[in-house]
XYZ file of C-alpha atoms in Angstrom:
283
model
C 0.033 -0.190 0.361
C 1.490 3.826 -0.903
C 1.806 5.670 2.122
C 2.034 9.329 1.299
C 3.116 12.858 3.977
C 2.994 15.909 4.154
C 5.833 18.048 5.789
C 4.767 19.291 9.917
C 6.175 22.495 11.323
C 8.767 20.820 13.061
C 9.918 18.781 10.048
C 12.523 21.397 8.689
C 11.346 22.164 4.935
C 13.141 24.678 3.579
C 11.766 25.874 0.250
C 13.859 28.723 -1.649
C 14.047 30.041 -5.057
C 16.926 28.715 -7.175
C 15.934 30.713 -10.271
C 13.932 28.015 -11.929
C 10.695 28.316 -9.859
C 11.047 25.372 -8.260
C 11.637 23.991 -4.933
C 14.054 22.579 -2.867
C 13.948 20.898 0.240
C 16.221 20.298 2.932
C 17.772 16.418 3.546
C 17.829 17.118 7.311
C 13.760 17.142 6.567
C 12.687 13.020 7.969
C 10.091 13.405 5.020
C 12.772 14.135 2.637
C 14.653 11.078 4.213
C 11.354 8.780 3.268
C 11.007 9.804 0.200
C 14.813 9.079 -1.210
C 14.330 5.650 0.685
C 10.936 5.320 -2.204
C 8.903 4.668 1.943
C 6.889 7.795 1.677
C 5.387 9.807 -1.291
C 4.919 13.845 -0.648
C 1.277 15.305 -0.890
C 3.095 18.776 -1.549
C 5.079 19.574 -4.650
C 4.274 23.098 -5.679
C 6.458 25.172 -8.029
C 7.387 28.345 -6.128
C 8.407 31.679 -7.203
C 8.840 34.554 -4.360
C 7.546 36.970 -6.698
C 4.726 35.354 -8.374
C 2.805 31.957 -7.395
C 3.423 28.747 -5.866
C 0.934 26.172 -8.158
C -0.036 22.868 -6.868
C -0.400 19.657 -8.467
C -2.854 17.026 -7.115
C -2.165 13.017 -6.422
C -5.669 11.481 -8.139
C -6.598 8.083 -7.337
C -8.934 6.555 -9.517
C -11.684 3.254 -8.992
C -14.086 2.947 -11.738
C -15.747 5.815 -12.429
C -14.896 7.753 -9.186
C -11.925 9.677 -8.986
C -10.368 11.168 -5.975
C -8.207 14.326 -6.360
C -5.715 14.682 -3.135
C -4.100 18.431 -2.740
C -1.124 18.417 0.257
C 0.268 21.778 1.397
C 2.698 21.551 4.219
C 2.937 23.802 7.651
C 2.304 27.321 6.768
C 3.489 29.650 8.612
C 1.676 33.366 9.034
C 4.531 34.856 7.213
C 3.597 32.911 3.867
C -0.199 33.876 4.088
C 0.003 36.408 1.430
C 2.149 33.690 -0.971
C -0.954 31.219 -0.522
C -3.605 33.626 -1.312
C -2.497 33.644 -4.882
C -1.424 29.820 -5.133
C -2.769 28.599 -7.859
C -4.407 24.124 -8.095
C -3.782 22.445 -10.771
C -6.899 20.455 -12.151
C -6.539 17.274 -13.892
C -7.859 15.799 -16.788
C -11.091 14.174 -15.483
C -13.456 11.986 -18.768
C -16.822 14.059 -19.044
C -19.258 12.171 -16.767
C -16.879 10.790 -14.374
C -17.339 11.304 -10.480
C -15.091 13.767 -8.798
C -14.356 14.041 -5.511
C -11.620 16.578 -3.499
C -9.613 16.348 -0.503
C -7.364 18.669 1.052
C -4.358 17.447 3.101
C -3.136 20.126 5.843
C -0.437 20.412 8.459
C -2.025 23.338 9.919
C -4.503 22.933 12.981
C -8.426 23.726 12.392
C -8.049 25.374 16.189
C -7.180 28.627 14.477
C -6.969 28.228 11.270
C -5.403 32.070 8.928
C -8.554 33.209 7.113
C -6.675 32.239 4.085
C -6.816 28.263 5.264
C -10.182 28.082 6.261
C -11.268 30.187 2.872
C -9.349 27.094 1.119
C -11.137 24.905 3.312
C -14.527 25.958 2.034
C -13.762 24.895 -1.463
C -13.212 20.855 -1.212
C -15.270 17.679 0.289
C -13.431 16.810 2.714
C -10.071 18.589 4.463
C -7.674 16.742 6.796
C -5.836 19.074 9.317
C -3.692 18.280 11.410
C -1.273 20.358 14.051
C 0.618 19.380 17.306
C -1.763 18.657 20.229
C -4.667 18.761 18.456
C -7.744 17.125 19.099
C -9.389 14.320 17.125
C -12.771 15.088 15.677
C -14.925 14.930 12.856
C -17.621 17.879 11.908
C -19.048 18.978 8.667
C -19.055 22.709 7.686
C -20.698 24.419 4.914
C -21.248 20.910 2.947
C -17.969 19.730 3.665
C -16.122 17.151 5.342
C -13.525 18.526 8.339
C -10.879 16.398 10.300
C -9.070 17.222 12.769
C -6.154 13.954 12.745
C -5.153 14.453 16.246
C -1.983 11.974 18.040
C -1.629 8.925 17.426
C 1.792 9.238 20.093
C 2.939 11.519 22.742
C 5.459 13.872 21.668
C 4.895 16.368 23.884
C 3.829 15.797 27.664
C 0.589 17.554 28.707
C -2.453 17.207 30.947
C -4.604 17.596 27.618
C -3.411 14.571 26.364
C -5.809 11.652 25.766
C -5.725 8.168 26.521
C -7.393 7.295 23.479
C -5.576 7.484 20.272
C -7.350 6.734 17.014
C -7.036 7.473 13.246
C -9.427 8.131 10.540
C -10.512 6.269 7.986
C -12.237 7.838 4.833
C -14.278 5.863 2.534
C -15.204 7.405 -0.763
C -18.053 6.436 -2.802
C -20.116 7.572 -5.563
C -23.445 8.871 -3.742
C -21.383 9.849 -0.167
C -18.082 9.932 1.532
C -17.679 8.061 4.891
C -15.867 8.457 8.131
C -15.088 6.272 10.144
C -12.678 6.102 13.375
C -10.654 3.207 14.835
C -9.076 3.134 18.594
C -5.075 1.885 18.137
C -4.845 -1.411 19.982
C -1.619 -0.324 22.004
C -1.366 3.557 23.348
C 1.091 4.876 25.362
C -1.107 5.943 28.474
C -0.369 9.270 30.720
C -0.430 9.418 34.235
C -1.445 12.430 36.287
C -0.527 12.505 40.017
C -0.099 15.244 42.449
C 2.413 14.878 45.832
C 2.071 17.001 48.580
C 5.270 16.808 49.344
C 5.138 18.412 53.691
C 2.822 14.857 54.449
C 6.430 13.266 53.611
C 8.970 15.727 54.767
C 7.046 18.070 58.132
C 10.629 19.422 58.152
C 13.746 20.133 56.402
C 16.942 19.028 58.618
C 19.786 18.495 56.228
C 20.377 18.273 52.333
C 21.302 14.616 52.619
C 18.612 13.199 54.467
C 16.178 15.986 52.434
C 17.486 14.379 48.991
C 16.432 10.850 50.078
C 13.100 11.416 51.839
C 12.674 13.410 48.502
C 13.583 10.354 46.571
C 11.540 8.181 48.687
C 8.546 10.164 48.790
C 8.222 10.018 44.228
C 9.137 7.138 44.441
C 6.504 5.082 46.502
C 3.633 7.734 44.523
C 4.706 6.739 41.071
C 4.509 3.339 42.138
C 1.025 3.301 43.420
C -0.479 5.694 40.274
C 0.854 2.897 38.095
C -0.961 0.134 39.659
C -3.745 0.645 37.783
C -2.043 0.772 34.615
C -1.862 -2.365 32.516
C 0.953 -4.865 32.951
C 3.266 -5.171 31.465
C 3.995 -2.058 30.646
C 4.223 -1.440 26.973
C 4.667 0.766 25.489
C 6.384 2.818 28.905
C 3.815 5.103 30.722
C 3.873 9.169 30.752
C 3.755 10.323 33.829
C 2.723 14.517 35.187
C 3.991 13.879 39.222
C 2.706 17.506 40.622
C 4.946 18.032 43.538
C 3.215 20.408 45.792
C 6.616 22.477 47.635
C 4.007 24.676 49.846
C 3.653 24.215 53.723
C 0.943 26.581 55.691
C 2.565 29.846 57.093
C 6.369 28.576 56.104
C 8.469 29.104 52.771
C 8.067 25.639 49.997
C 10.346 23.097 50.704
C 13.579 22.605 48.227
C 12.998 21.941 44.491
C 15.397 19.336 43.169
C 16.831 18.898 40.228
C 13.915 16.675 38.160
C 16.322 14.858 35.627
C 18.473 14.261 38.636
C 15.645 13.103 40.954
C 13.525 11.764 37.924
C 16.884 9.317 37.263
C 15.405 6.679 39.535
C 12.314 6.486 37.129
C 13.251 5.581 33.959
C 12.820 2.160 35.009
C 9.341 2.828 34.892
C 8.510 6.337 33.144
C 8.602 7.081 29.645
C 9.478 10.697 30.078
C 11.147 10.073 33.501
C 13.731 13.516 32.649
C 10.611 15.743 32.842
C 7.942 14.130 34.476
C 8.432 16.323 37.578
C 6.418 19.804 37.776
C 6.569 22.176 40.951
C 4.235 23.818 42.303
C 5.756 26.356 44.607
C 2.946 29.134 44.265
C 1.460 31.005 47.545
C -1.122 27.581 49.320
């Protein structure tokens, strides 16, 4: 089965004018590496002239009398919005009488799209939005179907992450377009807990004993949190442990380097270097 993709904001795609209105993609780009390896094909291959316009050619799929025409646009920063407004979408040759469906695939999120992207989206039967940390959802807008892909893995751990990871299957037929969501059988879970440290360490005596008690409290609370996580721990869970350092009527307890403190959790928690979040404000 062929794999098609577009570059996201972090894909380090470089476009530049080489004097022939063509584009150049940096070899730092993971998508470029996949293309060179023959693993994936890019949906986004526009010609570019900085003084004129982008020209997008589609990828076309055909089954019987049904044609599905797909355009892809890699992440568009705000500085390129005016350029995108002049973009030309090349129309393929479709036989007379054939059924013609269009789809636009974007790296940008549907949460706060620019006006030009929002306008473009209204011109397609199906629009697939990307975006970091964007929720997974399917909406019908102005006669078209808009899909936010969500995430199939954890990249940046935050409290809005959902345990349920899914992907969407788009089914094109002559009379209708259906979207079915499928939950991934195996996804990394996120566990969240709070540790009120003065319940374990009422007084600060000396630094050495404090660090030992600190480590013991973190380890005990982590194991307690993970008891409800399905075994075996694969994939290893992500965790946010909020450590409340505040004490009533007293200054907060001292912080310890979170990487140093989290190292003991490396066998249990995927993001052990960044799993500890300190609370030090007023109680």
